[in-house]
Tab-separated table of C-alpha atoms and ligand atoms in Angstrom:
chain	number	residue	atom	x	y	z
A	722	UNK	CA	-116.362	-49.987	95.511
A	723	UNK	CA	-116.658	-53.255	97.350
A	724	UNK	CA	-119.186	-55.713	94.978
A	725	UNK	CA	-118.022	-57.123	92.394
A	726	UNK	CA	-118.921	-59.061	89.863
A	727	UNK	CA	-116.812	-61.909	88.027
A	728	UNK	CA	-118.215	-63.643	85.126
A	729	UNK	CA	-115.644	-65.907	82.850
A	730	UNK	CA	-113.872	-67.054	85.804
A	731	UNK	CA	-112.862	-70.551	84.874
A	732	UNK	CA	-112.270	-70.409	81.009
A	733	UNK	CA	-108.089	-69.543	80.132
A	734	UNK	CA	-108.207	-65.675	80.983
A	735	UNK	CA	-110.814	-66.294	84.218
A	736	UNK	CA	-108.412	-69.184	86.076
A	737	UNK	CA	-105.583	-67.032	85.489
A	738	UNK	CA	-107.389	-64.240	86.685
A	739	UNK	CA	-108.367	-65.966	90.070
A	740	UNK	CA	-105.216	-67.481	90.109
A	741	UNK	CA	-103.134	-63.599	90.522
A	742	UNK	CA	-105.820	-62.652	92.621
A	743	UNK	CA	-105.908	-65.029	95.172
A	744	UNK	CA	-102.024	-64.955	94.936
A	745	UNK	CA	-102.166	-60.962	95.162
A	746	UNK	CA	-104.467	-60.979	97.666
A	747	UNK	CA	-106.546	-58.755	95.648
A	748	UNK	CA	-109.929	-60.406	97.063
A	749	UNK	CA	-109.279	-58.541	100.828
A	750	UNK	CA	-111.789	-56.123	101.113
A	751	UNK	CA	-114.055	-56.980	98.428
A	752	UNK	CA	-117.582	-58.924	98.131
A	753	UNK	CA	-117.128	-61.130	95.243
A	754	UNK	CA	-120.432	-62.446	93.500
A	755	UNK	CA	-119.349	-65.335	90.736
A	756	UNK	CA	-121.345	-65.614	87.912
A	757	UNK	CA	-121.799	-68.325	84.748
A	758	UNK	CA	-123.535	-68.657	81.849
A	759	UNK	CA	-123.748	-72.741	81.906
A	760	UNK	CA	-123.569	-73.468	85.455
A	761	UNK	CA	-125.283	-71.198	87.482
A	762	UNK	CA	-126.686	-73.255	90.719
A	763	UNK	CA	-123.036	-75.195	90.793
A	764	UNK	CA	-120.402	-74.760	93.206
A	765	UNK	CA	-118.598	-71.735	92.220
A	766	UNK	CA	-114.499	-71.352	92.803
A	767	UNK	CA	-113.140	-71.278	96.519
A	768	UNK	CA	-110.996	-68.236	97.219
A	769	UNK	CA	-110.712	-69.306	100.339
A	770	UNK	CA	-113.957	-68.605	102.151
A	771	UNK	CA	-115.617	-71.865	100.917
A	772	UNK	CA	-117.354	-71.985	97.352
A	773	UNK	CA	-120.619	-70.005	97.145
A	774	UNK	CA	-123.383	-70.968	94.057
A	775	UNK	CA	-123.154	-69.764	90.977
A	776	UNK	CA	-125.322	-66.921	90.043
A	777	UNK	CA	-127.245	-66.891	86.487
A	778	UNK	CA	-124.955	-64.214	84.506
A	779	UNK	CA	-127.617	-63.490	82.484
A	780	UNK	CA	-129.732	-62.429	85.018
A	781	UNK	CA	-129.681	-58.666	84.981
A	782	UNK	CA	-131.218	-57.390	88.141
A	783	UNK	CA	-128.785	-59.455	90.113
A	784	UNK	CA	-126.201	-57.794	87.914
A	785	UNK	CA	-127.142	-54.383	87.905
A	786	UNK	CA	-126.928	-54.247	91.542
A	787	UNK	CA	-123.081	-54.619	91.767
A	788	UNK	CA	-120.184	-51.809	91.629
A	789	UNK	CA	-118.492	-53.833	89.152
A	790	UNK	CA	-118.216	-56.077	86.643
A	791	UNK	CA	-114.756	-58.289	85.546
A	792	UNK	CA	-115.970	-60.613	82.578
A	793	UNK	CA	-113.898	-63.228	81.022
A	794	UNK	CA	-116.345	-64.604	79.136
A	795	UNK	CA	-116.259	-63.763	75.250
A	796	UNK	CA	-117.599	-60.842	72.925
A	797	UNK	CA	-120.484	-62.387	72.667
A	798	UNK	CA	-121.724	-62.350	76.172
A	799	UNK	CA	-120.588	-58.860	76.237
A	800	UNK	CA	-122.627	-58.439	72.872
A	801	UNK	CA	-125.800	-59.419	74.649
A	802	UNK	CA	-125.279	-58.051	78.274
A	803	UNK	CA	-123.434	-54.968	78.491
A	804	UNK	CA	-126.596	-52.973	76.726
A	805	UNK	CA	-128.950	-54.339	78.655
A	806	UNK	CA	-127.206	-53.275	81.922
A	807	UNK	CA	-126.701	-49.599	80.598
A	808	UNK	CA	-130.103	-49.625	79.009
A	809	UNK	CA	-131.098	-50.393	82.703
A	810	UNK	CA	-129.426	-47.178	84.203
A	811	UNK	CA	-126.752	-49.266	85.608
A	812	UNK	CA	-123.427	-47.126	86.603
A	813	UNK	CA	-121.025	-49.167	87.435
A	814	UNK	CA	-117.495	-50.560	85.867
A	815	UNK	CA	-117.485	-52.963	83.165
A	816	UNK	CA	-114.073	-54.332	82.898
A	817	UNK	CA	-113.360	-57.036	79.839
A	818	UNK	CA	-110.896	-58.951	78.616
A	819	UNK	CA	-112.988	-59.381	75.227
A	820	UNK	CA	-112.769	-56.890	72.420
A	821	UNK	CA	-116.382	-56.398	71.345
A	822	UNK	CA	-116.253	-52.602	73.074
A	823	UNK	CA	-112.485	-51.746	72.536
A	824	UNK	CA	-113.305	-49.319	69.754
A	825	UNK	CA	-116.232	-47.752	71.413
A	826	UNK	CA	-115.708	-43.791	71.994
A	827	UNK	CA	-116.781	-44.209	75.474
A	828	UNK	CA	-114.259	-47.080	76.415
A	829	UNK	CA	-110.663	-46.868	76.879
A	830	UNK	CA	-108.036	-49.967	76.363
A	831	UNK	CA	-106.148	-50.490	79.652
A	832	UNK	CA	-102.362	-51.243	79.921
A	833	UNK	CA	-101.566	-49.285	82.751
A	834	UNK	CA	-97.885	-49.349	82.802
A	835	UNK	CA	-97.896	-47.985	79.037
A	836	UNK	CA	-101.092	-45.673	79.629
A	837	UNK	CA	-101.363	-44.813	83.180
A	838	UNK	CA	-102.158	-40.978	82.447
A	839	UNK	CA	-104.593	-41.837	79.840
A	840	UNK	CA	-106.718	-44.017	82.215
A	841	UNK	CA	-106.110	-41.630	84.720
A	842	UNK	CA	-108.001	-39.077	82.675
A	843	UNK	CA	-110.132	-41.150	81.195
A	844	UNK	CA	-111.600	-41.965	85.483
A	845	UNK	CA	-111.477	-38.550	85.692
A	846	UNK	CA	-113.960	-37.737	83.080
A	847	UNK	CA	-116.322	-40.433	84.107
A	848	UNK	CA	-115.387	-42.907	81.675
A	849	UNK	CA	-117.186	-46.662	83.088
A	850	UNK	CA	-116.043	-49.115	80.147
A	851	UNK	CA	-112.456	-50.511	80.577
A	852	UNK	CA	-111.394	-52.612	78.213
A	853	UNK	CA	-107.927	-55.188	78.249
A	854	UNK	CA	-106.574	-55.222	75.044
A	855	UNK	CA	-105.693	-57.953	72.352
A	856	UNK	CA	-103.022	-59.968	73.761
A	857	UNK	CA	-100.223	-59.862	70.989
A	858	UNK	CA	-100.851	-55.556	71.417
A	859	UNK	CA	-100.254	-56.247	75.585
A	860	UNK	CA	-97.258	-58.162	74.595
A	861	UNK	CA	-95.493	-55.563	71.572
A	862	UNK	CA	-96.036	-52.647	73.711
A	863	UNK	CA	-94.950	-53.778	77.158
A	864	UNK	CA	-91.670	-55.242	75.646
A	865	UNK	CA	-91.020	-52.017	73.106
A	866	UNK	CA	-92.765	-49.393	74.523
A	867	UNK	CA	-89.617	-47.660	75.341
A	868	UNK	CA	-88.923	-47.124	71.524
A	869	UNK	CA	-92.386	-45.329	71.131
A	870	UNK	CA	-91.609	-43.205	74.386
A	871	UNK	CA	-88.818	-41.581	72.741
A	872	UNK	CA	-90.652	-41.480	69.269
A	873	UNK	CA	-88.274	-43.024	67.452
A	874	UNK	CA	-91.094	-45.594	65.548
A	875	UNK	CA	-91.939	-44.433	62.261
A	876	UNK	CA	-93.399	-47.903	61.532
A	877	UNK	CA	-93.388	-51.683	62.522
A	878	UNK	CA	-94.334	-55.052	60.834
A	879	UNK	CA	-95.391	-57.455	62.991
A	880	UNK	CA	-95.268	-61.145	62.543
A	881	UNK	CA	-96.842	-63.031	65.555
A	882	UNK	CA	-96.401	-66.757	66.919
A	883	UNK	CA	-99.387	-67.548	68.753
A	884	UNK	CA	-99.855	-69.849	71.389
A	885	UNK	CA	-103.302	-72.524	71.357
A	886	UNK	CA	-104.321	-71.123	74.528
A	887	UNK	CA	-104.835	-67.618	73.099
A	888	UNK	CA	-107.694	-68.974	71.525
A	889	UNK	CA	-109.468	-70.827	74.440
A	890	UNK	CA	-109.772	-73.610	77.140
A	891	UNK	CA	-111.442	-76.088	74.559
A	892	UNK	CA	-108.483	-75.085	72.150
A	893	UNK	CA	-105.818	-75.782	74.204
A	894	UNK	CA	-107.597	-79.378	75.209
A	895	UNK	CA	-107.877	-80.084	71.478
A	896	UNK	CA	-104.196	-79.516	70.643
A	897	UNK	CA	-103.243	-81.660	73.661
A	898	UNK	CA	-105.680	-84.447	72.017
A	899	UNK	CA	-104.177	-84.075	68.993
A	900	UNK	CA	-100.892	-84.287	70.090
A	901	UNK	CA	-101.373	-87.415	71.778
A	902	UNK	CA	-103.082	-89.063	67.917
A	903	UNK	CA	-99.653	-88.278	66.920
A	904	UNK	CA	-97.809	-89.686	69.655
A	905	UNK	CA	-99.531	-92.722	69.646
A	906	UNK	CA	-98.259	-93.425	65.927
A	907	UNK	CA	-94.834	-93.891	66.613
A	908	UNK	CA	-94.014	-97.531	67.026
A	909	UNK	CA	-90.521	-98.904	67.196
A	910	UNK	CA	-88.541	-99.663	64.183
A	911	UNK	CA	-90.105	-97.461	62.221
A	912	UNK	CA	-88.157	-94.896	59.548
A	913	UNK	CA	-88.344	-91.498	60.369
A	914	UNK	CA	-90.176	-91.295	56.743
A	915	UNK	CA	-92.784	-93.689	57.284
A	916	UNK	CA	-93.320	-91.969	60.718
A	917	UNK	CA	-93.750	-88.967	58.865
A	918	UNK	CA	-96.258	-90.439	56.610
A	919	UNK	CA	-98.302	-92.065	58.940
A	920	UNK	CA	-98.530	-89.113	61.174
A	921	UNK	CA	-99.037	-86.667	57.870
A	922	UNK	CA	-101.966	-89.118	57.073
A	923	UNK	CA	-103.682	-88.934	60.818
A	924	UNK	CA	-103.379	-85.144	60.256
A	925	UNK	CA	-105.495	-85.264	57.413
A	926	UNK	CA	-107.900	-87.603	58.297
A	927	UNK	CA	-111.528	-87.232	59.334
A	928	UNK	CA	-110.906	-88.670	62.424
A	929	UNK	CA	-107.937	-85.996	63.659
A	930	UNK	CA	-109.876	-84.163	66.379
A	931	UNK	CA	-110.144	-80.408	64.655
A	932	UNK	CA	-113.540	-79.394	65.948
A	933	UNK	CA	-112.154	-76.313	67.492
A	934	UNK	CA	-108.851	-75.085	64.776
A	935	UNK	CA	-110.564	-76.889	61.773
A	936	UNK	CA	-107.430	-78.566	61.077
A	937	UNK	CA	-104.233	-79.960	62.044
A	938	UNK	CA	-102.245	-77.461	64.847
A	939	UNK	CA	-100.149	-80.351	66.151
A	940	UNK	CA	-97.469	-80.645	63.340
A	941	UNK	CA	-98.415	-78.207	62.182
A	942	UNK	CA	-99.709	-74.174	61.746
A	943	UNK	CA	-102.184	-72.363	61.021
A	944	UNK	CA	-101.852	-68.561	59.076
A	945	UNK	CA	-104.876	-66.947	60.163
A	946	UNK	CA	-106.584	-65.620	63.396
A	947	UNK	CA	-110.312	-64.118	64.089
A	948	UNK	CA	-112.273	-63.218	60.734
A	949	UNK	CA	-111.406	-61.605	57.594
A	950	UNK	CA	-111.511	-57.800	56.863
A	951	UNK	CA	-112.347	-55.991	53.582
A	952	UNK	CA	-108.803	-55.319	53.053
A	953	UNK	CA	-107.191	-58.851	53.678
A	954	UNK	CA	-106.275	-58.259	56.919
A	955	UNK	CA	-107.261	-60.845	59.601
A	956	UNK	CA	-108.739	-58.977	62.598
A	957	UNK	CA	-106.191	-60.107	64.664
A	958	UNK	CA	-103.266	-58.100	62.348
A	959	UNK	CA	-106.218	-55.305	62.523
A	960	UNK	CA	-106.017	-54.522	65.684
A	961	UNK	CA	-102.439	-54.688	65.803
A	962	UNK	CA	-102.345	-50.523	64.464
A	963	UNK	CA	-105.869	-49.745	65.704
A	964	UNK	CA	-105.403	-50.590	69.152
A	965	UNK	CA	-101.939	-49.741	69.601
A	966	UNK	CA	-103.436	-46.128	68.276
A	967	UNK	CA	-105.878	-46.398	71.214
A	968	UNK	CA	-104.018	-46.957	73.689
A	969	UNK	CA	-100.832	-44.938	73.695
A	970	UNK	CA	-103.511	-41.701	72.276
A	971	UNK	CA	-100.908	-40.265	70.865
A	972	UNK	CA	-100.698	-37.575	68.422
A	973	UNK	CA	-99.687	-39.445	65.149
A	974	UNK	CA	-100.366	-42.579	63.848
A	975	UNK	CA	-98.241	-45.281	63.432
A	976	UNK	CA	-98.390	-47.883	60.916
A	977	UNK	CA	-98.369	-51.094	62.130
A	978	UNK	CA	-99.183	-54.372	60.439
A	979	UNK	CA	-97.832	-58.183	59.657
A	980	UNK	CA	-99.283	-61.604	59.650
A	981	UNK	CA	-100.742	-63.428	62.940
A	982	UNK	CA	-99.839	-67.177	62.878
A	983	UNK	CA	-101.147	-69.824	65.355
A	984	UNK	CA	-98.687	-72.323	66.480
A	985	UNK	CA	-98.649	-75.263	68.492
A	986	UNK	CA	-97.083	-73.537	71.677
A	987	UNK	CA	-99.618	-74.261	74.832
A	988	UNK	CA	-99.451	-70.973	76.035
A	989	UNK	CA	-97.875	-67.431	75.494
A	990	UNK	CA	-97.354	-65.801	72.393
A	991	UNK	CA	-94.186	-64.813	70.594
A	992	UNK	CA	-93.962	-62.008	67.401
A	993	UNK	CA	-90.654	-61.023	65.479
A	994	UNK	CA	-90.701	-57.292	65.044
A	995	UNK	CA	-89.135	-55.218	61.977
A	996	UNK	CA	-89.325	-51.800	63.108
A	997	UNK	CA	-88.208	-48.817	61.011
A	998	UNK	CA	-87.082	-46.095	62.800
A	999	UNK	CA	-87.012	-42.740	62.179
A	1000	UNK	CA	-82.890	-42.082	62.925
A	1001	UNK	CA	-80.040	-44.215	63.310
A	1002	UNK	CA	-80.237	-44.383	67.191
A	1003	UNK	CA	-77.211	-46.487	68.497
A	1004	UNK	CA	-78.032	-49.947	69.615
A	1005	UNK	CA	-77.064	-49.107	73.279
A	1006	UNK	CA	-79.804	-46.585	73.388
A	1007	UNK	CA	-82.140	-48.645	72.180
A	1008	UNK	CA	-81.341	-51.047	74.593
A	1009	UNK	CA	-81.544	-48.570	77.728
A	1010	UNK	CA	-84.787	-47.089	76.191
A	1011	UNK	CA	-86.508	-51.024	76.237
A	1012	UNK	CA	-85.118	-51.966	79.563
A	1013	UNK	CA	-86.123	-48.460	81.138
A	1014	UNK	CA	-89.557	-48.267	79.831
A	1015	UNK	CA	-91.512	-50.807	82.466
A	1016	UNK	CA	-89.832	-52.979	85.431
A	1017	UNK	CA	-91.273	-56.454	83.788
A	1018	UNK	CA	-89.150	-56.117	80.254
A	1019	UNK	CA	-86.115	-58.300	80.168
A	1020	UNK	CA	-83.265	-57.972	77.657
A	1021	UNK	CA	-81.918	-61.089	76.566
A	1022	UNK	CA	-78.655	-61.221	74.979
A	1023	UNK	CA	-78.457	-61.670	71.058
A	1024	UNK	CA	-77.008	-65.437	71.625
A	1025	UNK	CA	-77.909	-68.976	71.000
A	1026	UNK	CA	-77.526	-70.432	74.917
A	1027	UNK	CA	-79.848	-67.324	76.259
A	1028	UNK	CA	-82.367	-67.557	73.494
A	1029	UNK	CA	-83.100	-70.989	74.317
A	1030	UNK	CA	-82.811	-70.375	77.939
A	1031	UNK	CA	-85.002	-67.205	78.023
A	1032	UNK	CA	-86.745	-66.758	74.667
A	1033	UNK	CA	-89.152	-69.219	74.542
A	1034	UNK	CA	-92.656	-69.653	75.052
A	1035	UNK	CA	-91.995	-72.331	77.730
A	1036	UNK	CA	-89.004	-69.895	79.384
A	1037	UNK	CA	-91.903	-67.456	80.170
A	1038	UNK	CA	-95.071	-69.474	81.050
A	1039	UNK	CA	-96.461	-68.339	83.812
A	1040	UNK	CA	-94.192	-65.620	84.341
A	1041	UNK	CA	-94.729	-62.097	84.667
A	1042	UNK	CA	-91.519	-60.506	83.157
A	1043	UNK	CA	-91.659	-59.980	78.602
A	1044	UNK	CA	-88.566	-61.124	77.214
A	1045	UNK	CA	-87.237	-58.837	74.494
A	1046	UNK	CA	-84.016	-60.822	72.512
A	1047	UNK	CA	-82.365	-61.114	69.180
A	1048	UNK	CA	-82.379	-57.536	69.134
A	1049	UNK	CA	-80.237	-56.102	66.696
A	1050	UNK	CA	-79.839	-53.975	63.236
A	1051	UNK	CA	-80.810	-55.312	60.148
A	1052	UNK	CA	-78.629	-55.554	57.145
A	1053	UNK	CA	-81.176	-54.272	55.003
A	1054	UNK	CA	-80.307	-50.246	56.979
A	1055	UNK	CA	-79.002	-48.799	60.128
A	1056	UNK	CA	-82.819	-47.031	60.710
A	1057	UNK	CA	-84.501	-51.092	60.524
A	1058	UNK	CA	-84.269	-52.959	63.824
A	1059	UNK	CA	-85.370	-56.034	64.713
A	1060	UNK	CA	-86.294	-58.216	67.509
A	1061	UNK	CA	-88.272	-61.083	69.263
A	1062	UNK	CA	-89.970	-61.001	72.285
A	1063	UNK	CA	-92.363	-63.199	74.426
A	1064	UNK	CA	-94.644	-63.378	76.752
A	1065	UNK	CA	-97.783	-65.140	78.852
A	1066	UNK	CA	-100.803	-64.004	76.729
A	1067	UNK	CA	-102.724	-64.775	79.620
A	1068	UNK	CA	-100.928	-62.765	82.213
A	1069	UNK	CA	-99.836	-59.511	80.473
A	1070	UNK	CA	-102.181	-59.914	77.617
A	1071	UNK	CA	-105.046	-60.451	79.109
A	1072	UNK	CA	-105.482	-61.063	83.157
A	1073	UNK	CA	-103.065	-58.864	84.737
A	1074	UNK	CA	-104.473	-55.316	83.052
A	1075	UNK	CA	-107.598	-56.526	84.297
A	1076	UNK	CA	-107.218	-57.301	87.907
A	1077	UNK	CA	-104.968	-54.064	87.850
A	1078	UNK	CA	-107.692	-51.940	86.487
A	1079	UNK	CA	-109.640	-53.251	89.529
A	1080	UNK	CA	-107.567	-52.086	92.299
A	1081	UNK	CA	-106.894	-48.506	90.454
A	1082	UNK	CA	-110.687	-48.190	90.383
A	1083	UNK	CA	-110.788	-49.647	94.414
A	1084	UNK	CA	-108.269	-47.120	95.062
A	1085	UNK	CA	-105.536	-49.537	95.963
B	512	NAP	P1	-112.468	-69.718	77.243
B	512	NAP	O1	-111.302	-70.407	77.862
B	512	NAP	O2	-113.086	-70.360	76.046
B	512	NAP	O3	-113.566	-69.471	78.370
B	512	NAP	C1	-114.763	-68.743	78.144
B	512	NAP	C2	-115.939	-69.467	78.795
B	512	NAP	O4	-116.180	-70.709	78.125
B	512	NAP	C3	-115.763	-69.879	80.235
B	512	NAP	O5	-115.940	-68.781	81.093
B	512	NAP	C4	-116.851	-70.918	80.388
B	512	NAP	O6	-118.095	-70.237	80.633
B	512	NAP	C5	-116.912	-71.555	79.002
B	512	NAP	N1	-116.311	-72.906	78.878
B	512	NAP	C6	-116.783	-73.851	78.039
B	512	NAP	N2	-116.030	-74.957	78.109
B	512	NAP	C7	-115.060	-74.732	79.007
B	512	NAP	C8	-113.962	-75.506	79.499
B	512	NAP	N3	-113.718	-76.750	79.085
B	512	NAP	N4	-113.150	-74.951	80.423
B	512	NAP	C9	-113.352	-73.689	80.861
B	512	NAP	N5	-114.363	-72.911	80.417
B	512	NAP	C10	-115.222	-73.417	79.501
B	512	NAP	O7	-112.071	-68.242	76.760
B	512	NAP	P2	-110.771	-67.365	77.127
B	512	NAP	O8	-109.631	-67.784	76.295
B	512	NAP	O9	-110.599	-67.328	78.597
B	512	NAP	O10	-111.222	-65.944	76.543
B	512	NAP	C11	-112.192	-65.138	77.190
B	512	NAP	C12	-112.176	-63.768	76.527
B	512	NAP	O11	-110.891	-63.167	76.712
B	512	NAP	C13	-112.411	-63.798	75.008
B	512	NAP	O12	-113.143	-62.677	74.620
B	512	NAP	C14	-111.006	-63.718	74.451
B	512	NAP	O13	-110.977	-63.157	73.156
B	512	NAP	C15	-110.353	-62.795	75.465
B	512	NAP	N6	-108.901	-62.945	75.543
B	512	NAP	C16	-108.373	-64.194	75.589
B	512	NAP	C17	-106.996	-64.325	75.690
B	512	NAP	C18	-106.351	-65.675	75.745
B	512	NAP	O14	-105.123	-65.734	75.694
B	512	NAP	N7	-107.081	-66.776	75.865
B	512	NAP	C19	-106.187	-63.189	75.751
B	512	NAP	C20	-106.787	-61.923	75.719
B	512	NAP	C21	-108.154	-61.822	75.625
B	512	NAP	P3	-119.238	-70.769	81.602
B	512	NAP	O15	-118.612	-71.134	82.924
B	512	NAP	O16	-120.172	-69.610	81.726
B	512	NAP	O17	-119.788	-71.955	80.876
């Protein structure tokens, strides 16, 4: 497997992508062919060989003649693509960071270090579709996974913290523009009332940039993620029990659900867990059993000077390791835990499955 094909590469997930890879040296041995849906003609990104052009990623001859294909670029694009290419006869790997084909009964969700044996299999029997999953899923299992390997979950309510960048380059630039309306409305003197009021009445007016949220995120937050469902859910608390379910494969179901907020963090996404388990397991276990599930999990100790140190978005931007912290029994009954943890959405959640998935399929 030597051509591949990278489409997405310069939105959020795509730079970060490039960004490991490069740093990984993950591009030795490979024939990369760049791809975009906007640009194709430009320069294309320089992994150190000089920039080639872009090809059209639309265009599906050029496409169907590659071993595989890493897209970055949305559900949509996937939408519109991906059956053309099999409708074509084309064989090769489709790996995707969007969610479009996570359910699909040919596809599997990929999260190696929580589901080596099931991708294993899955290669095995010829599955092509490989799919990253949603990045607050990523994040829960590869900082708790240890509780589900010893089956002690019997259930666990979710509420997430999610970061601007979760939801896309032109996201992330809009917060930062927002942010900076705000900024620029503090002038000396001023009362830390009318500050508030001034700012409170930029946030609400029709010339606060909110093209992309549809409303204030600076100051502010926003309770709701990806469309509704028929039962209230958000699709973003959806997939929190569905893809979980998918991933691990295991052999009963575990309830999972919560609220998914969006907050004004840049990047990585945070969630407080409540998890109800299904014996009084001593704290200490617990603790072993999260540190011992996957080398990138750190514990950080239930106190004020290492939560701010090491439980914060900006504590693990950029950073590979999941912080796991606050960890501790609830009042409400030895059998409810609960915990926070963080992580870089666009490393664990999102990038670093992906360019893994790669080298198990290259056989590195
Ligand atoms: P994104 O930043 O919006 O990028 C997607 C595409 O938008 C780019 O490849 C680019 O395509 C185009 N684009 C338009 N304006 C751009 C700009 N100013 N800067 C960069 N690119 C721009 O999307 P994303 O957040 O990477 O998400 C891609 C997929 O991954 C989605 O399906 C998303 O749901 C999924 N995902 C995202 C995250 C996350 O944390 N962001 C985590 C997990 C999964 P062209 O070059 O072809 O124009």
């Amino acid at each position: 497997m030597k051509n591949i094909g990278f489409i997405g590469w310069r939105g959020m997930v795509g730079s970060v992508l490039m960004d490991r890879m490069q740093a990984e040296n993950d591009f030795s041995g490979l024939s990369p062919v760049f791809f975009s849906t906007s640009q194709a003609g430009q320069a294309g990104p320089d992994i150190g060989v000089g920039p080639q052009p872009l090809q059209d990623a639309f265009d599906i001859a050029i496409l169907a003649g590659l071993d595989a294909i890493v897209t970055c670029q949305g559900g949509d694009y996937t939408r519109v693509v991906h059956p053309q290419l099999r409708a074509a006869g084309w064989e090769g790997y489709w790996i995707d960071a969007a969610s479009s084909l996570r359910m699909e009964e040919d596809s599997l969700i990929i999260l190696d270090p929580v589901n080596r044996a099931v991708i294993d299999r899955g290669i095995e029997n010829g599955v092509k579709d490989f799919i990253g999953a949603n990045c607050t899923v990523s994040l829960m299992l590869m900082g708790v996974h240890g509780l589900f390997n010893n089956n002690w979950v019997e259930w666990i309510s979710s509420m997430t913290y999610q970061s601007a960048s979760g939801a896309g380059a032109e996201n992330m630039i809009e917060l930062i523009q927002q942010m900076g309306v705000l900024g620029r409305s503090c002038t000396p003197g001023q009362s830390a009332l009318e500050l508030e009021q001034v700012v409170s009445g930029k946030m609400r007016g029709t010339e606060f940039p909110q093209e992309q949220f549809g409303t204030a995120l600076a100051g502010s937050l926003i309770p709701w993620i990806d469309r509704c469902m028929d039962n209230g859910q958000t699709r973003e608390e959806w997939k929190g029990e569905n893809e979980t379910h998918k991933i691990l494969q295991g052999e009963r179901f575990i309830p999972i659900d919560g609220q998914c907020v969006r907050v004004g963090a840049m990047r990585c996404h945070s969630q407080a867990l409540t998890i109800k388990l299904n014996a009084d397991v001593p704290l200490a276990d617990i603790e072993a059993a999260i540190t011992g599930a996957n080398e990138w999990v750190q514990l950080v100790p239930n106190e004020k000077a290492a939560t701010l140190a090491q439980l914060t978005p900006i504590s693990v931007s950029g950073q590979l390791h999941i912080s796991v912290g606050r960890l501790r029994k609830m009042t409400i009954g030895p059998e409810y835990l609960t915990c926070f943890t963080v992580g870089d959405q666009l490393l664990w959640g999102a990038a670093e499955p992906l360019r893994r998935m790669l080298l198990i399929l290259a056989g590195r």
